[in-house]
Short mmCIF file of C-alpha atoms and ligand atoms in Angstrom, two decimals:
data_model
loop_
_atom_site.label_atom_id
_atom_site.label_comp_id
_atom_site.label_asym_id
_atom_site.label_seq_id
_atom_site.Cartn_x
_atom_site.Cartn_y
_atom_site.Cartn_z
CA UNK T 17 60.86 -15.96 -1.13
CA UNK T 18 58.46 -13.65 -0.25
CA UNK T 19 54.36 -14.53 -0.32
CA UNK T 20 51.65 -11.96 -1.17
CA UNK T 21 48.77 -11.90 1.36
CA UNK T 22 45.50 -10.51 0.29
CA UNK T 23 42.60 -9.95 2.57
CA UNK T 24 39.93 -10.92 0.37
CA UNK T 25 36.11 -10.25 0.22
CA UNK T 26 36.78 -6.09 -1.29
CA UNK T 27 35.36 -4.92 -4.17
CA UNK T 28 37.56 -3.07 -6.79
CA UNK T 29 37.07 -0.15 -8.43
CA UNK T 30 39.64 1.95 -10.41
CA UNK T 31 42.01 1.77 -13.39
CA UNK T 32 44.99 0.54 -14.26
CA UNK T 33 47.19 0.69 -17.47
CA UNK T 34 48.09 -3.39 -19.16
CA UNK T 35 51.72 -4.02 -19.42
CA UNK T 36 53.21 -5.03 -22.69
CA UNK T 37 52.67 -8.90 -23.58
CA UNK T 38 55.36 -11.70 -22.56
CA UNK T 39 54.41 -13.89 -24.83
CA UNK T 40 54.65 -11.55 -27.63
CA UNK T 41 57.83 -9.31 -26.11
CA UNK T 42 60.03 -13.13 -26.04
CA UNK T 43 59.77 -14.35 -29.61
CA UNK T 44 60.66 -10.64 -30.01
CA UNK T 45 63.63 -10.19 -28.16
CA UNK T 46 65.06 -13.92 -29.88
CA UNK T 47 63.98 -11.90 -33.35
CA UNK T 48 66.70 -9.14 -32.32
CA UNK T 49 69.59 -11.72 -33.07
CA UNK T 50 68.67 -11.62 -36.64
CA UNK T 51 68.85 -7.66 -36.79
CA UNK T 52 73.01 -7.04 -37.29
CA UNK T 53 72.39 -3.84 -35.59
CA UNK T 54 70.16 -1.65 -33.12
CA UNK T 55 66.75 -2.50 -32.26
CA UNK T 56 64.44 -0.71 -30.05
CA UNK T 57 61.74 -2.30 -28.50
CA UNK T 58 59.04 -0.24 -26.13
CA UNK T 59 56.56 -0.92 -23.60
CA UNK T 60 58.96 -4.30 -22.65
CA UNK T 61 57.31 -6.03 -19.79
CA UNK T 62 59.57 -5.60 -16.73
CA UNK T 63 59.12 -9.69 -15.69
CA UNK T 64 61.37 -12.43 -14.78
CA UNK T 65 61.21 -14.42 -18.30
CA UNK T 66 62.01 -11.21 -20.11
CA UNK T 67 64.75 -10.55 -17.84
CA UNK T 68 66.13 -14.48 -18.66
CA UNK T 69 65.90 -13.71 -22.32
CA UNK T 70 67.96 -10.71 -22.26
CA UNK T 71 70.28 -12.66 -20.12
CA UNK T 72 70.04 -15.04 -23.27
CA UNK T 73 70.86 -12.48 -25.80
CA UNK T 74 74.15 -11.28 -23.53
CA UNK T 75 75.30 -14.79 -23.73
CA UNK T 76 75.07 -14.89 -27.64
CA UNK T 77 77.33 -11.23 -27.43
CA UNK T 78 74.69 -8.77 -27.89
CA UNK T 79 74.71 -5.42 -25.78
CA UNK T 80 71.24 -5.45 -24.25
CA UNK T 81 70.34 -1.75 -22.69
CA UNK T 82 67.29 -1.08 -20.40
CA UNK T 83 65.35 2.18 -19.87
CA UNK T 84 62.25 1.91 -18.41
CA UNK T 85 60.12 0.02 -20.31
CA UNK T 86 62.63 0.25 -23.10
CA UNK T 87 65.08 -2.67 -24.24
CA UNK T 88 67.74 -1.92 -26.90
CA UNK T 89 69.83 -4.47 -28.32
CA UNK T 90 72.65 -3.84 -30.10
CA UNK T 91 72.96 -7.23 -32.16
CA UNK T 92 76.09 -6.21 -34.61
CA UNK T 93 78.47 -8.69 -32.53
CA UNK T 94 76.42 -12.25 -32.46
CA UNK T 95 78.66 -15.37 -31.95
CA UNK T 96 78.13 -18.99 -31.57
CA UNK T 97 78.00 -20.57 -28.55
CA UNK T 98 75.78 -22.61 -26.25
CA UNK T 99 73.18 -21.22 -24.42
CA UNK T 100 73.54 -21.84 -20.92
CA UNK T 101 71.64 -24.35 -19.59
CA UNK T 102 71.11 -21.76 -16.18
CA UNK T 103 68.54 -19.70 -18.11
CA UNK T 104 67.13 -22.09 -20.88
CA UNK T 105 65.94 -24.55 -18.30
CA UNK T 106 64.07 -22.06 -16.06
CA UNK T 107 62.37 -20.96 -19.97
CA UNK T 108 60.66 -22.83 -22.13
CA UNK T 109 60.78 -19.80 -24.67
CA UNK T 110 64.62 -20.21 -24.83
CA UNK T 111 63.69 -22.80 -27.81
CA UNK T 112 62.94 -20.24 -30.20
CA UNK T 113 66.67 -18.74 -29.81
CA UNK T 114 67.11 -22.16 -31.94
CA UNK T 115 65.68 -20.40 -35.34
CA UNK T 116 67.36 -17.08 -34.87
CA UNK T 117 70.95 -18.55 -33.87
CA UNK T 118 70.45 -20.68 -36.74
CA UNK T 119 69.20 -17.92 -39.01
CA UNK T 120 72.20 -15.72 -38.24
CA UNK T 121 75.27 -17.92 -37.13
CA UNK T 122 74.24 -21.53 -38.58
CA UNK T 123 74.95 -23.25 -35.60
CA UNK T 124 73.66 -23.54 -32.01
CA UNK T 125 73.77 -25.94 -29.22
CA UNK T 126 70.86 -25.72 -25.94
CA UNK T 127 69.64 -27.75 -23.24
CA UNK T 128 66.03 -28.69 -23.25
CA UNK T 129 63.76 -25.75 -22.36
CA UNK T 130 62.60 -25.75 -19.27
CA UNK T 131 59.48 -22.84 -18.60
CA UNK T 132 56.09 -23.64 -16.55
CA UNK T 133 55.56 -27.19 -15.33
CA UNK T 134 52.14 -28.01 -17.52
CA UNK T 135 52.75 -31.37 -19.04
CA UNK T 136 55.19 -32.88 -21.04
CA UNK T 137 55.44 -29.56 -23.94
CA UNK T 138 57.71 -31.77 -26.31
CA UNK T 139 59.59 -29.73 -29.12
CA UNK T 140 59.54 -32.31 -31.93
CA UNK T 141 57.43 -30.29 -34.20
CA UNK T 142 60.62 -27.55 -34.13
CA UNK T 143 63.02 -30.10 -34.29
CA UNK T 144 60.99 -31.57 -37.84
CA UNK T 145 60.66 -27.86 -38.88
CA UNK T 146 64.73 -27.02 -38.56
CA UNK T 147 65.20 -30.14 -40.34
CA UNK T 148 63.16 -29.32 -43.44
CA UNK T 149 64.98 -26.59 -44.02
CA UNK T 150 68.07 -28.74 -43.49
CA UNK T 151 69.40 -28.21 -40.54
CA UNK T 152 70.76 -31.31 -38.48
CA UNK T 153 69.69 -31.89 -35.38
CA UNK T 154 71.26 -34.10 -32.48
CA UNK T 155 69.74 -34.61 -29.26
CA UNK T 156 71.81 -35.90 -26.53
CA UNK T 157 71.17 -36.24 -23.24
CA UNK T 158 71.85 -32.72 -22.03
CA UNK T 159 70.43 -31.56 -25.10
CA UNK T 160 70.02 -30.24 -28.54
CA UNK T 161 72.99 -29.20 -31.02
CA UNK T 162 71.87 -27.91 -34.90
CA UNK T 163 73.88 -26.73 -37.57
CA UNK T 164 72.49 -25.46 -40.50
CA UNK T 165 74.80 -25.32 -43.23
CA UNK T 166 72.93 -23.47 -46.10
CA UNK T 167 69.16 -23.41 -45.25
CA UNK T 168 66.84 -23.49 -47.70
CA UNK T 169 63.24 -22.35 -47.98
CA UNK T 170 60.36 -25.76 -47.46
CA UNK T 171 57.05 -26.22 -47.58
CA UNK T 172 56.24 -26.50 -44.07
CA UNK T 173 53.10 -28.58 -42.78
CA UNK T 174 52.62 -28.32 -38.86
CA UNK T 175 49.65 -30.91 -37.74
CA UNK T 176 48.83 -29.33 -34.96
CA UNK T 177 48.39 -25.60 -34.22
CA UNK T 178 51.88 -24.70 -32.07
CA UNK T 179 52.66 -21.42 -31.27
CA UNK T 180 56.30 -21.76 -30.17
CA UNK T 181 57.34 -23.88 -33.29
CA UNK T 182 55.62 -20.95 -35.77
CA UNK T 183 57.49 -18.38 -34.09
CA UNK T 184 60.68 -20.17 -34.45
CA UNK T 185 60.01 -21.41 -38.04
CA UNK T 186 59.51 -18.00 -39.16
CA UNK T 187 62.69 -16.71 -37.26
CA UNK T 188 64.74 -19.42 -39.25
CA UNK T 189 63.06 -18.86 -42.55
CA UNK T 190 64.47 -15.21 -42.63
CA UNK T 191 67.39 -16.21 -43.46
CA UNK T 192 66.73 -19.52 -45.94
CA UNK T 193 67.39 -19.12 -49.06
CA UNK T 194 63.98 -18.91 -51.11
CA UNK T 195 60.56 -19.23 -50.01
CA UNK T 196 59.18 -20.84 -47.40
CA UNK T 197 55.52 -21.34 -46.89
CA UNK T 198 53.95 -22.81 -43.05
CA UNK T 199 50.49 -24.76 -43.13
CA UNK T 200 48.44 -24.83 -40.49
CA UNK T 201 50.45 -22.04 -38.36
CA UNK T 202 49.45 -20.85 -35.20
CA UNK T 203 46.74 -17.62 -35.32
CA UNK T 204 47.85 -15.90 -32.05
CA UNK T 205 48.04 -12.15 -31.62
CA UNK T 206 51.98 -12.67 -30.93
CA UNK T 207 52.47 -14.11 -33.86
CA UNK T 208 51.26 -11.31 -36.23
CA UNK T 209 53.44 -9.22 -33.55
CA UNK T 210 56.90 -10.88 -34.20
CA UNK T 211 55.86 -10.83 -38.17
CA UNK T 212 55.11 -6.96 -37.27
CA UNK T 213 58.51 -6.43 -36.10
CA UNK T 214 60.35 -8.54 -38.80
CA UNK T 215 59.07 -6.87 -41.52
CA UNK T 216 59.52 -3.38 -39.76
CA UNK T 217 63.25 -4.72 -39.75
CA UNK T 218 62.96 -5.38 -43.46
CA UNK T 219 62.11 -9.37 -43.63
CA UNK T 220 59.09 -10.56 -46.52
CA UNK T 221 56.26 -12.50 -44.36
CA UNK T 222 52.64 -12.25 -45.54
CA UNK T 223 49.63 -14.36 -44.17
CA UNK T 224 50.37 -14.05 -40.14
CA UNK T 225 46.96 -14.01 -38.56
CA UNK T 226 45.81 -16.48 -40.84
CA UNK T 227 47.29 -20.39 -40.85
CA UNK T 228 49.15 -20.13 -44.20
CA UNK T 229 52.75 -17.85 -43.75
CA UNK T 230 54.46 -17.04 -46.71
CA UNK T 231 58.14 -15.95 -45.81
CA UNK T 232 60.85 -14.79 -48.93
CA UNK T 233 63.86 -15.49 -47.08
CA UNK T 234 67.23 -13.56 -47.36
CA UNK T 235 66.24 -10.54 -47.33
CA UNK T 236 68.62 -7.66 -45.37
CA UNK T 237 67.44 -6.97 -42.48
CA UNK T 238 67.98 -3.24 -40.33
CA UNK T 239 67.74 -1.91 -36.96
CA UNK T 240 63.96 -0.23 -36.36
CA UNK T 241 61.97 0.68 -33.53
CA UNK T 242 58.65 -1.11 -31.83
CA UNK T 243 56.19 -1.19 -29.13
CA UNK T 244 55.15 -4.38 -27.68
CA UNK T 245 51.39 -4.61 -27.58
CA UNK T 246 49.49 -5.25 -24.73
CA UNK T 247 49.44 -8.00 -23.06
CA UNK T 248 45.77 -10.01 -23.28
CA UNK T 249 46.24 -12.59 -20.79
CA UNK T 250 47.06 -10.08 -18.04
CA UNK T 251 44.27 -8.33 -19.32
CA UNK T 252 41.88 -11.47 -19.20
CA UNK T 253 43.08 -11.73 -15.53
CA UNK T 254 42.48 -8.26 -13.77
CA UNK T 255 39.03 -8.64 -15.48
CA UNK T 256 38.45 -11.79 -13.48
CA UNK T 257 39.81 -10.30 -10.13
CA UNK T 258 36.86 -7.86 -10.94
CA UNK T 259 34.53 -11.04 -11.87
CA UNK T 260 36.07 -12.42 -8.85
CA UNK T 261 35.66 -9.07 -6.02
CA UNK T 262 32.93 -7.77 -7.76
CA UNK T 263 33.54 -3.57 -8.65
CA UNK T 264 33.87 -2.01 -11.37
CA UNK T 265 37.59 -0.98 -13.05
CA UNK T 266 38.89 -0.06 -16.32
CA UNK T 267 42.09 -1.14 -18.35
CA UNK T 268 43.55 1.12 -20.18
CA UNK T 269 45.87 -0.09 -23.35
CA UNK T 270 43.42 -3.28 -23.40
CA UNK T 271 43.68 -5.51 -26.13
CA UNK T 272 40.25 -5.87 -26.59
CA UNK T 273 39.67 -7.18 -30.04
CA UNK T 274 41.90 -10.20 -28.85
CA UNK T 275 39.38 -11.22 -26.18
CA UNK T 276 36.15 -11.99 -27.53
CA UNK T 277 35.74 -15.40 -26.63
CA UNK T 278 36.54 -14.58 -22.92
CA UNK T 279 34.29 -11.34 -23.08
CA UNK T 280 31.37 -13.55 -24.03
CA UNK T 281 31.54 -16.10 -21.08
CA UNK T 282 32.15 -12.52 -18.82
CA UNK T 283 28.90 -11.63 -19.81
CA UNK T 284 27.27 -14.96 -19.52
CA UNK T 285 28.52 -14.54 -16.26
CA UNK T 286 26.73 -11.53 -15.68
CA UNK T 287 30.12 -8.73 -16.09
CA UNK T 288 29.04 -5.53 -17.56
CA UNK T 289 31.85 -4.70 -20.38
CA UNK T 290 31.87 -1.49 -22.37
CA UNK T 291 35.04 -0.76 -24.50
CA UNK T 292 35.91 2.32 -25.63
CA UNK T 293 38.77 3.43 -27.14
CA UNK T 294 41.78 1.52 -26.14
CA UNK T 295 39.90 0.80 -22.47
CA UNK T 296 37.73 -2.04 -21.49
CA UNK T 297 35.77 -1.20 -18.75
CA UNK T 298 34.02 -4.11 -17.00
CA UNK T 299 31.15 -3.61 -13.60
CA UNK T 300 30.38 -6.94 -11.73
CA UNK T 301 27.48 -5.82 -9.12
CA UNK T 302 25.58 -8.81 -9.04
CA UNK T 303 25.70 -12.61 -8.51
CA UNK T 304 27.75 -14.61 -10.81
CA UNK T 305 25.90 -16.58 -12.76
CA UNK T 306 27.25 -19.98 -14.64
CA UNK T 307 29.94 -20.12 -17.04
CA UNK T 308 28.49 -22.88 -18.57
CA UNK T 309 30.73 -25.59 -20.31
CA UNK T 310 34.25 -24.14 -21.52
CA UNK T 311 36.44 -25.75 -23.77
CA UNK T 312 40.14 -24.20 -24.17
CA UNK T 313 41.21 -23.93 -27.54
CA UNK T 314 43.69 -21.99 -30.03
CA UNK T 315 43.24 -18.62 -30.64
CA UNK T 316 40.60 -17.38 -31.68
CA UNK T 317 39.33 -19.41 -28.74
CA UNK T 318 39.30 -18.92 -24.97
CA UNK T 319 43.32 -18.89 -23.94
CA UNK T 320 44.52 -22.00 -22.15
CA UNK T 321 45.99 -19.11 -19.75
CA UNK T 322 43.36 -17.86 -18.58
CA UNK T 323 41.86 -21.53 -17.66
CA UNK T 324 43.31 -21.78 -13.94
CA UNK T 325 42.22 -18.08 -13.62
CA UNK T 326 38.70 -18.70 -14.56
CA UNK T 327 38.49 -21.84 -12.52
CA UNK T 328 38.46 -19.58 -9.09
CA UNK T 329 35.67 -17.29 -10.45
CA UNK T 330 33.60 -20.45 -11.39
CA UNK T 331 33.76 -21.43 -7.96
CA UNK T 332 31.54 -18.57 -7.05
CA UNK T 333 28.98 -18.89 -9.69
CA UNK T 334 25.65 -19.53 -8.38
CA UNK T 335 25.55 -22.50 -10.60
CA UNK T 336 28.34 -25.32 -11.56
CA UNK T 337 29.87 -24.86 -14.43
CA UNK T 338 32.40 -27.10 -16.51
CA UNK T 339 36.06 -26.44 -17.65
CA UNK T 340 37.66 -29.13 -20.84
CA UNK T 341 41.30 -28.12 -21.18
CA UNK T 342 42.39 -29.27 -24.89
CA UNK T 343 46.10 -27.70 -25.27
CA UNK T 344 47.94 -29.04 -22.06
CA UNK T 345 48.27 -31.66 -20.14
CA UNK T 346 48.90 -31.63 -16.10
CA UNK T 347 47.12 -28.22 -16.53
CA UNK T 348 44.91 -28.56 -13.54
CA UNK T 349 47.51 -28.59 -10.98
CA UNK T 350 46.43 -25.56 -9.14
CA UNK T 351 42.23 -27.22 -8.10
CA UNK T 352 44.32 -28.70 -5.19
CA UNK T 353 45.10 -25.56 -3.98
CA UNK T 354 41.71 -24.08 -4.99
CA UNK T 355 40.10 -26.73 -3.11
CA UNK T 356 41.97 -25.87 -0.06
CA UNK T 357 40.14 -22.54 -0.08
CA UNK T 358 36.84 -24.30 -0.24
CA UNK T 359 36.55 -24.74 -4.15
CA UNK T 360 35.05 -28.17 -4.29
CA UNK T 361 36.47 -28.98 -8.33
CA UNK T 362 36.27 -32.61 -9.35
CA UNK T 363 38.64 -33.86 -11.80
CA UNK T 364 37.65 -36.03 -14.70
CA UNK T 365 39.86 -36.45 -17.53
CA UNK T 366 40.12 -33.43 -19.14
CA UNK T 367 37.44 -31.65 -17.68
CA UNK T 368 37.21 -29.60 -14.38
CA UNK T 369 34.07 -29.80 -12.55
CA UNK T 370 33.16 -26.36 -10.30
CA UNK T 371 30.10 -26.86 -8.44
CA UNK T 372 29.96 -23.13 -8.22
CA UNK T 373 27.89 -21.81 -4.45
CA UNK T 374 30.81 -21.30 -3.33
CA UNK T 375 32.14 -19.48 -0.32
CA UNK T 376 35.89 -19.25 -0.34
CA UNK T 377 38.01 -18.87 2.55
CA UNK T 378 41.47 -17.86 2.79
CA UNK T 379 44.31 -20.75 3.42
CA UNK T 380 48.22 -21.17 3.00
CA UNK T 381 48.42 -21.55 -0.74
CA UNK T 382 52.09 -22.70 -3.13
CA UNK T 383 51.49 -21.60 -6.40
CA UNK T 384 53.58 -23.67 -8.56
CA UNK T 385 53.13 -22.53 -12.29
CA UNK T 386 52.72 -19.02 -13.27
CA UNK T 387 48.73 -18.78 -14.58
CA UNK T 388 47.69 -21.31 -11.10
CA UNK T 389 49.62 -18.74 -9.44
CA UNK T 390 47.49 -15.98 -10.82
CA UNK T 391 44.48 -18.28 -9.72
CA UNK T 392 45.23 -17.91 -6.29
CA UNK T 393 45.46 -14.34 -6.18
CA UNK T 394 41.94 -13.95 -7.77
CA UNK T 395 40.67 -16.93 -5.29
CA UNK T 396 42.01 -14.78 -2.63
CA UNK T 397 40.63 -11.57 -3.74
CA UNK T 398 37.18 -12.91 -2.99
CA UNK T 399 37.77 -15.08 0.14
CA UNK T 400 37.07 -14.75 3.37
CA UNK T 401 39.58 -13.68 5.63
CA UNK T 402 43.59 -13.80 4.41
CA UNK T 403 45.12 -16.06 1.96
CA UNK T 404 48.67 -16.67 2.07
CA UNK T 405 50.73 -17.21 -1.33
CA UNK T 406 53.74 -18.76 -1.62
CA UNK T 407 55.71 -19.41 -4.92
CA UNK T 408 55.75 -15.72 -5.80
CA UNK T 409 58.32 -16.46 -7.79
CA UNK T 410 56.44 -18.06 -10.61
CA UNK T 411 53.55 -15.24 -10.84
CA UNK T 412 56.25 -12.60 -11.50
CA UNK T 413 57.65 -14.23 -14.60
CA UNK T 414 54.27 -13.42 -16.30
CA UNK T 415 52.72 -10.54 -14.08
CA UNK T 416 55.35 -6.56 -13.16
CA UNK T 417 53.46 -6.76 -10.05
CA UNK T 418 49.88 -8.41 -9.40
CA UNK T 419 49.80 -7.71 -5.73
CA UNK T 420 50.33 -3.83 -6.37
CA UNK T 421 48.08 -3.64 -9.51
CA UNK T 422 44.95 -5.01 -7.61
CA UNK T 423 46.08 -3.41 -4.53
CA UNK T 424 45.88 -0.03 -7.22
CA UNK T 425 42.09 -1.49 -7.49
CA UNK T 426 41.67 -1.22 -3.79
CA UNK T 427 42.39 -4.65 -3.12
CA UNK T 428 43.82 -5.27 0.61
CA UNK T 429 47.36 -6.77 -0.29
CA UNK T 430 49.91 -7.59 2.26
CA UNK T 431 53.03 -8.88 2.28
CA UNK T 432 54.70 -11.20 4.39
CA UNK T 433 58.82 -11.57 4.29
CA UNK T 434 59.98 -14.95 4.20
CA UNK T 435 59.65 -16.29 7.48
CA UNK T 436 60.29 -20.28 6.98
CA UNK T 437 56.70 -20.37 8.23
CA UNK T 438 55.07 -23.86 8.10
CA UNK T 439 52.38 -24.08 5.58
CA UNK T 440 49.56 -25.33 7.90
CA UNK T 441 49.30 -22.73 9.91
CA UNK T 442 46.40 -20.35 9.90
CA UNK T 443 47.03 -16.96 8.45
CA UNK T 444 46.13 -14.03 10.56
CA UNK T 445 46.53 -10.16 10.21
CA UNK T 446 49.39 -9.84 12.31
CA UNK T 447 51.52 -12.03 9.81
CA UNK T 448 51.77 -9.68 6.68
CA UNK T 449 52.46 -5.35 6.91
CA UNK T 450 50.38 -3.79 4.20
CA UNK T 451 52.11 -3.37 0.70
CA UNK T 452 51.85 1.23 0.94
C1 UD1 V 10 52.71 -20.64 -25.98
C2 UD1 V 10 52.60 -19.61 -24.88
C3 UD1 V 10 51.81 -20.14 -23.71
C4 UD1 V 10 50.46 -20.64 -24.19
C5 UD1 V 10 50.61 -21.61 -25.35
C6 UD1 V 10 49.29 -22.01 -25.97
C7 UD1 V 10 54.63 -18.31 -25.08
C8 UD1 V 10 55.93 -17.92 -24.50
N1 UD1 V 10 53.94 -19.24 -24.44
O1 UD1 V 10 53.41 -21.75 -25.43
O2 UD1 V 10 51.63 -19.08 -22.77
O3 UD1 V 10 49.81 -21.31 -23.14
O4 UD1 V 10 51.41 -21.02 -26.39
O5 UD1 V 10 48.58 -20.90 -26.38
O6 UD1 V 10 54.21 -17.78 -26.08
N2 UD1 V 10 53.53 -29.29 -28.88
C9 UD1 V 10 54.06 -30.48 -29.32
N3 UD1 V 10 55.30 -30.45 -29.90
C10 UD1 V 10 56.01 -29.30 -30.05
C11 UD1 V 10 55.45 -28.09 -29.59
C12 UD1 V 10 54.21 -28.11 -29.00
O7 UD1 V 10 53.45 -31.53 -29.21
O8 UD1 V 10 57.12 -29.34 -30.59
C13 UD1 V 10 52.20 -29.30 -28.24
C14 UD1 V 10 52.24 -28.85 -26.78
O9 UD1 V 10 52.61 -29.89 -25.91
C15 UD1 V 10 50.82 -28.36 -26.57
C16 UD1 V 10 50.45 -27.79 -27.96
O10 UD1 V 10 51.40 -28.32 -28.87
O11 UD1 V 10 50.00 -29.46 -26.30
C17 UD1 V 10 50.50 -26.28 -28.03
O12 UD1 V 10 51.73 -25.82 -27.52
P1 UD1 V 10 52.42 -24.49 -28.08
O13 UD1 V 10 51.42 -23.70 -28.86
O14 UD1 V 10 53.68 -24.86 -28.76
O15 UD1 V 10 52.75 -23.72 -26.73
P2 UD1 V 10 54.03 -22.85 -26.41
O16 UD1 V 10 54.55 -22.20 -27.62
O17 UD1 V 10 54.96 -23.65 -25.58
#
């Protein structure tokens, strides 16, 4: 597999248009089961987890079309089956296939999701959910089998905030019979998307955005058209490659209202942000002051995804600065690899500890999760000579193309063909060709 070299230490200036959101285009694409007929989606992000899940939908006998950024699945000819465990163990998003197969066939078997490697992500609270509605469950050691017989509408309370289990609970409650109401649903921006598309389809759901769902099941739903919003977390992490380089860029189709809580440790930080119609533009001309302490939490709170990115630009505060990670567990995995470019972050617990004063250097870096992979890349754009990245693989399930977007900012980006290279050596110019 190919590894993206960056020569670091360039500012960038420029701008660059967001892709649509993964995390908001999967539930989505799992939705299109439930249409029996043609759905449309724009502004699809051309990644490697969207490609799995339209793998998943072929499987399940829909006709899955792409055009550019434009999926269309043809849904009229759904079957049983079992999903194959080749794509829903490289995905932890597979899961929510489990509502919609159950919502429009009554019966699906999986193997346990597989997706990023950041702690143990259990799926009990979707198991519990499927059963109130009456579905049986089995788990075996491969995996999970459900039937649902006649669903019927429950009164659904999750006790804790998950955002996989109240896309998949609203997928299934489509199609229960009666009403079902979810307590203490997840907030997130992709959640009021996939309730955006459903009821464009013709499904009942009020409350999304707020933790109370009310969903009238059974109603008839019909082929429609819709865009994918933008994606925040890519967002979030271009604006920290300019936190990172220093520059000034803009983002066009920027979610902006969705990032508050990261825009206001930017501009503790020092980042000048001005957003103006549909583009955040963000300057970063002097020194990087503290973060401060930072606490992940659910949305409306700063993103658990944009925790390993942040961790790199804390490293070059002036001052230390502290990072508590609440959602996930085994979500610091990447300060190893940070630390190898000079990071210095102490582990305690939960909490990261950057002693910021920094001066990065470029090293042989393995990203091994998709957001620590993004890390890297903004660790590299400010380091000192060239830092190798291997594990590409993992950064393009989230990200079209990182490497070419910041290289778009002026970044130096290189690329160096998969040369069974050993790790330890030193990186120099003659190892990567430029990315033009
Ligand atoms: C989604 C996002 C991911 C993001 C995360 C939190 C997608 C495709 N992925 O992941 O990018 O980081 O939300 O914002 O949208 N939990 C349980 N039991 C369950 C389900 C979850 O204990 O059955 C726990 C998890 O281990 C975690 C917490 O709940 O500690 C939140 O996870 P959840 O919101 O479900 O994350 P995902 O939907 O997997």
């Amino acid at each position: 597999m190919d590894s993206i070299l960056i020569c670091g230490e360039t500012p960038l200036y420029g701008r660059l248009r967001v892709q649509g959101s993964k995390n908001a285009a999967l539930p989505i694409l799992a939705a299109t089961v439930l249409v029996p007929g043609i759905s449309v989606l724009h502004n699809c992000p051309k990644i490697e987890d969207v490609r799995l899940m339209c793998k998943l939908l072929e499987t399940v006998g829909c006709q899955v079309k792409w055009e550019n950024h434009t999926v269309t699945v043809d849904a009229s000819g759904v079957v049983c089956g079992t999903l194959p465990s080749e794509y829903v163990e490289k995905m932890r998003s597979s899961v929510i296939f489990m509502g919609a197969m159950l919502g429009r066939v009554g019966e699906v078997s999986l193997k346990y999701p597989g997706g990023c490697v950041i702690g143990k992500r259990p799926i009990d609270l979707h198991l519990k959910a499927m059963e109130q509605f009456g579905v049986q469950t089995r788990q075996t050691e491969e995996g999970i089998v459900a039937n649902a017989g006649k669903m019927k509408g429950a009164h659904i309370i999750f006790p804790i905030s998950s955002v996989g289990a109240t896309e998949n609970t609203i997928l299934a409650a489509v199609y229960a019979e009666g009403t079902t109401v979810l307590e203490q649903a997840a907030r997130e921006p992709e959640i009021q998307a996939l309730c955006a598309f459903l009821r464009r389809a013709g499904a009942e759901i009020a409350g999304d955005g707020s933790g109370r769902i009310r969903i009238d099941g059974q109603r008839t739903l019909h082929g429609c058209e819709y865009t994918i919003p933008p994606d925040r977390i890519v967002t979030g992490t271009y604006l920290l490659g300019c936190m990172a380089a220093g520059g000034e860029i803009c983002l066009e189709n920027a979610p902006a209202e969705e990032l508050s809580a990261v825009f206001h440790v930017l501009k503790r930080m020092g980042a000048e942000l001005f957003i103006c119609s549909g583009e955040v533009h963000c300057r970063r001309t002097h020194a990087l002051k503290s973060a401060g302490n930072i606490m992940t939490e659910v949305y409306p709170g700063y993103p658990t995804d944009l925790q390993s990115p942040m961790l790199a630009v804390m490293a070059l505060a002036e001052k230390n600065s502290s990072m508590t990670e609440t959602i996930f567990e085994n979500r610091f995995r990447i300060v190893e690899e940070l630390n190898r470019m000079g990071a210095g972050i102490h582990i305690q617990g939960k909490t990261a500890f950057v002693p910021g004063a920094r001066r990065l250097h470029g090293a042989r870096v393995t990203a091994q999760e998709l957001r620590g992979g993004a890390a890297l890349v903004i660790a590299g754009l400010a380091a000192e000579g060239i830092t190798a990245i291997s594990g590409r693989q993992y950064i393009d399930r989230g990200y079209e193309n990182i490497a070419k977007d910041f290289e778009t900012l002026g970044a130096k980006v290189l690329y160096e063909e998969n040369s069974g290279k050993d790790s330890r050596q030193p990186v120099t110019a003659a190892a990567g060709k430029e990315n033009r």
